[in-house]
XYZ file of C-alpha atoms in Angstrom:
349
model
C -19.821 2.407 3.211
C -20.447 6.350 2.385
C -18.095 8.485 4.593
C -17.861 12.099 4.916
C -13.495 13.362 3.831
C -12.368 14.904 7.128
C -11.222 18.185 6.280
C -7.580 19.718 7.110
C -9.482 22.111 9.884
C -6.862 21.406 12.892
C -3.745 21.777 10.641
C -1.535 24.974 9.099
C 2.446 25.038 7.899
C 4.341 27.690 9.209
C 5.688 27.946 5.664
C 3.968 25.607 2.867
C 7.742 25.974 1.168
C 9.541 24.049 3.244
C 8.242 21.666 5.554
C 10.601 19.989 8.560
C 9.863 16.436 8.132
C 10.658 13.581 10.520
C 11.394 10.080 9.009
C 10.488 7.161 11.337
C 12.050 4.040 10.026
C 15.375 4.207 8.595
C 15.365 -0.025 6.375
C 15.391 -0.605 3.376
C 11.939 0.868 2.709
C 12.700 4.167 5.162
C 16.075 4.464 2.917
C 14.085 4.767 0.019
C 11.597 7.136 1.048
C 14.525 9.308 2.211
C 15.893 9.290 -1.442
C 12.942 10.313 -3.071
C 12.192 12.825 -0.442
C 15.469 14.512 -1.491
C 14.157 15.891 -4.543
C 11.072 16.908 -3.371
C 11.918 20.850 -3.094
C 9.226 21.929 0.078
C 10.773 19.696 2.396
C 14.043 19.343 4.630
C 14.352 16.386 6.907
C 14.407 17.361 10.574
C 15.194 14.350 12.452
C 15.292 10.389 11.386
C 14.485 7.995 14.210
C 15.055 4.258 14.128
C 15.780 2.094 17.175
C 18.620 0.580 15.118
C 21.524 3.176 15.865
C 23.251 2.168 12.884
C 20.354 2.678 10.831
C 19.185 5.817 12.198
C 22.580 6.710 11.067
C 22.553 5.489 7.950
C 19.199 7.575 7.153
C 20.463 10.648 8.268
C 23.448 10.399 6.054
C 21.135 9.850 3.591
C 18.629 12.651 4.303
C 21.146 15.205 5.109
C 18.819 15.373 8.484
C 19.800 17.810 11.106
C 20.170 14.892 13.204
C 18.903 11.610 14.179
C 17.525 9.461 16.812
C 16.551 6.108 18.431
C 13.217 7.440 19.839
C 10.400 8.184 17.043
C 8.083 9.791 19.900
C 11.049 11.968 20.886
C 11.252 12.877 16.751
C 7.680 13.437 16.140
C 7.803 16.083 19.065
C 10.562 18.206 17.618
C 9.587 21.784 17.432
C 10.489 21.667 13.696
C 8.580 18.894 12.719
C 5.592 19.342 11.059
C 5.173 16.334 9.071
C 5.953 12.733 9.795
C 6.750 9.661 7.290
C 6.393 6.097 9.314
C 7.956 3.585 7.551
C 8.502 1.377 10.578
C 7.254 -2.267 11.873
C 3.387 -2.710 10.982
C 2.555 -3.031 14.817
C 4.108 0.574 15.397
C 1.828 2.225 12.998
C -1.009 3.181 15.156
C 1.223 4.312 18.194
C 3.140 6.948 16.149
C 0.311 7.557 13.771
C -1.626 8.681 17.372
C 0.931 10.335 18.689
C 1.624 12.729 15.489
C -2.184 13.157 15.062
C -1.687 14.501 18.797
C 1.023 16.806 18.587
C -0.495 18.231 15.508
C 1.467 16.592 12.876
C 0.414 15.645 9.368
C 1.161 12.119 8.631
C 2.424 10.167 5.595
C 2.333 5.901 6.481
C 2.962 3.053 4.987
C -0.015 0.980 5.322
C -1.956 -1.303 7.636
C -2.816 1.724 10.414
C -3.214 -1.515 12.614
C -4.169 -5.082 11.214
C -7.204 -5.487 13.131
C -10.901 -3.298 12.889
C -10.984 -1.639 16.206
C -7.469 -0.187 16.504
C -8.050 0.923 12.871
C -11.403 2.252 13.426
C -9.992 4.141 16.833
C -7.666 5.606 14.406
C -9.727 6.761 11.758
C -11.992 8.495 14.881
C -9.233 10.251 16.173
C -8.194 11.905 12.694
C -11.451 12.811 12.121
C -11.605 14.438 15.248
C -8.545 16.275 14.721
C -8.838 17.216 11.082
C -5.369 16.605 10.502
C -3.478 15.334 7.243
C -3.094 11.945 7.145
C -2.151 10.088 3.824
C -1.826 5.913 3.749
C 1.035 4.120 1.787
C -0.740 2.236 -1.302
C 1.625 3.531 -3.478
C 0.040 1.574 -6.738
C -2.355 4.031 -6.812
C 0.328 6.472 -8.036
C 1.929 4.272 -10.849
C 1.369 6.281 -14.095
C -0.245 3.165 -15.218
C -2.968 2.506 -12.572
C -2.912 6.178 -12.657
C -4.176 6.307 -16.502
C -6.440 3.453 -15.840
C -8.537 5.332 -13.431
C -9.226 8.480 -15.600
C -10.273 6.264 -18.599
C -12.738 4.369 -16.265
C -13.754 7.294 -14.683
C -14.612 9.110 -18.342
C -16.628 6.288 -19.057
C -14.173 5.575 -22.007
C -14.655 1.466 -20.745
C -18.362 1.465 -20.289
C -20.609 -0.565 -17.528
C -17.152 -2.022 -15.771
C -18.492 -5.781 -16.162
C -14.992 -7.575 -14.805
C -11.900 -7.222 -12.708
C -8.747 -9.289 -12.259
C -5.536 -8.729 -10.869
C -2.621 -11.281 -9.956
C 0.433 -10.559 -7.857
C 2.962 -12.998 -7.708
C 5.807 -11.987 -5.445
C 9.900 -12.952 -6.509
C 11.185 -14.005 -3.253
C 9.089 -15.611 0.018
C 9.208 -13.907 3.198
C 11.075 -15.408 6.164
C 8.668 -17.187 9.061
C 9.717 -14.330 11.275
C 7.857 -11.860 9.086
C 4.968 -14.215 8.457
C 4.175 -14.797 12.175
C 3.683 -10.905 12.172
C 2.490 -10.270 8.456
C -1.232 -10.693 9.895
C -1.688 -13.203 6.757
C -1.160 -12.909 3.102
C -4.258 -10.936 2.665
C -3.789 -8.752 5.065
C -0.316 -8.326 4.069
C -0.289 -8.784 0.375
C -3.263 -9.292 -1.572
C -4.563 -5.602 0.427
C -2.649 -4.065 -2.936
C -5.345 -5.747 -5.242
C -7.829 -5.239 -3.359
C -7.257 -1.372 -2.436
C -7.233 -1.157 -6.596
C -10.526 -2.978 -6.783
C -12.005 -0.307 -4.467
C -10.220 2.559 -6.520
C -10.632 1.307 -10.085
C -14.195 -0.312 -10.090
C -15.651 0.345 -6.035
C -16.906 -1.333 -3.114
C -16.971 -4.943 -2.757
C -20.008 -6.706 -1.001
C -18.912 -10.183 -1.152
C -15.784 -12.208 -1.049
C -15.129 -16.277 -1.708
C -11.248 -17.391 -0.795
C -9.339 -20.387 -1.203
C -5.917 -20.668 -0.092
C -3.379 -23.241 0.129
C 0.214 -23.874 1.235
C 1.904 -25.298 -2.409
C 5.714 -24.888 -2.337
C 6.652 -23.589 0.903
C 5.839 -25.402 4.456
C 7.513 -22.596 6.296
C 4.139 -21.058 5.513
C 1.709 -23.680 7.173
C 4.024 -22.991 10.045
C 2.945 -19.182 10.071
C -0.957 -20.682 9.898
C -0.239 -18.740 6.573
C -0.771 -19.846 2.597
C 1.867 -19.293 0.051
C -1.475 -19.450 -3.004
C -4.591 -17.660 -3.131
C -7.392 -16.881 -5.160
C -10.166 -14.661 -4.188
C -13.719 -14.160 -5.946
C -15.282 -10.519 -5.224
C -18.437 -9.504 -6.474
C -18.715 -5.602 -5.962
C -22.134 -3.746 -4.747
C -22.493 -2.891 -8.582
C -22.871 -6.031 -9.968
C -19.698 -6.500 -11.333
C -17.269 -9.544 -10.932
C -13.831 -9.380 -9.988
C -10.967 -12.177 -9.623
C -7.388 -11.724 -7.573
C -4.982 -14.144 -7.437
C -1.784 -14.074 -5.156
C 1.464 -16.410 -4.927
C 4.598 -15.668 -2.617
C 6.922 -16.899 -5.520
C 7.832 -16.144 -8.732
C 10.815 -18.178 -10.427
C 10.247 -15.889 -13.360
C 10.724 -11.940 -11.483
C 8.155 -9.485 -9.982
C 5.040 -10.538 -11.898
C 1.895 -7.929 -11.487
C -0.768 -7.195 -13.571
C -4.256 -5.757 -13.450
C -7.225 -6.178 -15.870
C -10.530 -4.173 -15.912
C -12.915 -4.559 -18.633
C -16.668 -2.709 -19.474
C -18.895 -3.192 -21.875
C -17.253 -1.704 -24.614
C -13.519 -1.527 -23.718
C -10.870 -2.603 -21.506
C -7.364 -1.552 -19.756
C -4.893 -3.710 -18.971
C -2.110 -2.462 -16.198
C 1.177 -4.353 -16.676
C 4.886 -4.097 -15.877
C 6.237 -7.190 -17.154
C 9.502 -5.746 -18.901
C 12.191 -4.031 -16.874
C 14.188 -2.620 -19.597
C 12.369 -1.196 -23.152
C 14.887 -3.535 -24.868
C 14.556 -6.991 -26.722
C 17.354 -9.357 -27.894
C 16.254 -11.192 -31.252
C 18.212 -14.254 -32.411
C 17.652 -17.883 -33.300
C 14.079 -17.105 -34.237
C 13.014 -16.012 -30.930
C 13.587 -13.029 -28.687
C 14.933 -12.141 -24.643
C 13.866 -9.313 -22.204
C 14.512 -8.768 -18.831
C 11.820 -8.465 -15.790
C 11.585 -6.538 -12.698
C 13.232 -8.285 -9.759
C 11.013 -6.964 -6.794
C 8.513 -4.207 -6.038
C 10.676 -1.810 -5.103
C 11.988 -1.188 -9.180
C 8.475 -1.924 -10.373
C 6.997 0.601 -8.844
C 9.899 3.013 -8.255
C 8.283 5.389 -9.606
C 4.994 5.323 -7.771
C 7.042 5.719 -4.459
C 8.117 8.897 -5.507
C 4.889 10.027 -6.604
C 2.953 9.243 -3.747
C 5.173 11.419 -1.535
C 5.282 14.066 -4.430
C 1.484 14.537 -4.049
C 1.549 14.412 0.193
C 3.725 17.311 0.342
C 1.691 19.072 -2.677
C -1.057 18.467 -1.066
C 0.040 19.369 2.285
C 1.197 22.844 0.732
C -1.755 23.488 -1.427
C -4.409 22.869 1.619
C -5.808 20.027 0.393
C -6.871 16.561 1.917
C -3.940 13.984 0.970
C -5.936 10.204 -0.075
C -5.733 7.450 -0.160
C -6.901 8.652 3.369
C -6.992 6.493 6.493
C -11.274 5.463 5.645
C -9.423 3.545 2.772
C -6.589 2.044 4.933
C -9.985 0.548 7.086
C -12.536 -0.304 3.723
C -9.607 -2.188 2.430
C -8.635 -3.845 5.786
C -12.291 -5.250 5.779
C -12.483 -6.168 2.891
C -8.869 -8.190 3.910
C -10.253 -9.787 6.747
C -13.273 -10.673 5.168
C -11.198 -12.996 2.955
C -8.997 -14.241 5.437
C -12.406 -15.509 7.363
C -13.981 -16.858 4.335
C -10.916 -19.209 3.805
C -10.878 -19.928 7.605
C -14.813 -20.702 7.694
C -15.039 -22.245 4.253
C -17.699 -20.243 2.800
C -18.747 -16.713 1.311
C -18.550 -13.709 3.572
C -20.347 -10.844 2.833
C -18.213 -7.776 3.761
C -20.555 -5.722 5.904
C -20.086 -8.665 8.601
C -16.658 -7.390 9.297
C -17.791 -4.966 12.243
């Protein structure tokens, strides 16, 4: 649907230069974001919160913070603070993404906002009504690759886009705690594909899933699927195919494909290390292991352009009208595999 950008009327730095920053989340994920915020030159880390002592520690060691915290709320309020990161549990995001929108804070998260419409949409109201900076976590957006893809296909250099496919096949399965709380495989991982369906080719007006449980019962446990396929056909015309599995015996195994009438670009990441081994008539290369050395540098980038953004007075995106056109599109498969059937997207309300 068309929505009008909310502009960055109800926010101002006290000195665009360098920006106190408070890190919510100090895992694996909030560890990384803490590294790559260290060589991002406008910013300082205030405080870093996590309800884990020990890893609220660990972050600020990390960060070089002025000190840390168990609280987040307590963090975002910090006089000093004038941007917050969230990297913390998925059913915490909409909590401290209101309270920072609140106290007048611009806000970097990793995405869902909330994994269901109305707490998303409530979201998405309140920013608007604030005008403050808010900026969502699909970090593929800022791979060089994807990144390259989009200004050929938006030069025309591709033609009428005719076809899209992506696959994502994940290395290692999550555990049943983290599937009883994922909100689903599409929700949780297929929302990658189809945020780059929406910002390589556009909007999607109908979806056709199947899913099934293939290697891993810990998943029909969950009321999850471990294998998916998903059939979109975007308000365009065009035709589009993502396919998902939870394993990957092989490494990290992601790759996107969108083709026009007179050309195509393929997005791929298959080899780790720009080395080969030939012998015995054949040849070896390495993969990537997991997401978080495939798309190391995306991470980095994404929080590169926040705080350039942030500095420069612009509106950061993907913005949170994204985080709820890709969450419907989400649920929209997750009820066609539940009902059996097509689902157009515009009956996600």
């Amino acid at each position: 649907m068309a929505v009008e950008v909310a502009s960055m009327t109800g926010f101002s730095l006290k000195d665009p230069n360098d920006i106190g920053v408070a890190v919510l989340g100090a895992g694996r994920m909030g560890q990384t974001h803490v590294r790559n915020m260290a060589a991002i030159a406008n910013t300082h880390v205030v405080v870093v919160a996590d309800q884990n002592p020990e890893a609220a520690a660990a972050g600020g060691a990390l960060a070089r913070a002025g000190r840390v915290s168990d609280d987040p709320l307590e963090a975002i309020h910090d006089p000093e603070v004038e941007a917050v990161v969230i990297v913390t549990p998925t059913d915490t995001h909409a909590t401290l993404i209101e309270a920072a929108l609140r106290a007048g804070k611009a806000v970097w998260s990793e995405k869902p906002i909330a994994q269901d419409m109305a707490e998303t949409a409530r979201i998405v109201d309140l920013w608007r009504e604030t005008g403050i900076p808010v900026q969502l976590g699909f970090m593929r957006r800022f791979d060089p690759g994807y990144e390259r893809a989009k200004r050929l296909i938006a030069a025309g250099e591709l033609g009428r886009i005719e076809q899209f496919r992506a696959y994502s096949r994940d290395t290692y399965p999550p555990s049943v705690e983290y599937l009883l709380s994922c909100g689903g495989s599409f929700l949780d991982m297929s929302s990658h594909d189809l945020d780059l369906a929406r910002f390589l080719v556009g909007e999607v007006e109908e979806v056709h899933a199947w899913a099934s449980v293939l290697f891993d019962d810990r998943f029909a446990q969950a009321d999850d699927w471990d294998t998916s396929v998903i059939v979109l056909k975007f308000r365009d015309g065009a035709l589009g195919v993502v396919e998902t599995s939870r394993h990957s015996a092989w490494g990290y195994d992601i790759r996107t494909e969108v083709a026009g009438a007179v050309g195509k670009v393929v997005v791929d990441g298959a080899q780790k290390t720009p080395a080969t081994m030939s012998r015995k008539f054949g040849w070896e290369g390495d993969l990537y292991e997991s997401f978080p050395d495939r798309f190391e540098v995306a991470y980095r980038r994404e929080l590169e352009a926040f705080f350039a953004d942030l500095a420069a007075g612009r509106t950061p995106a993907p913005s949170p009208d994204d985080a709820l056109e890709t969450l419907r599109l989400a649920l929209a498969c997750t009820r066609s595999w539940r009902e059996g059937r097509p689902v157009r997207v515009d009956e996600v309300g």
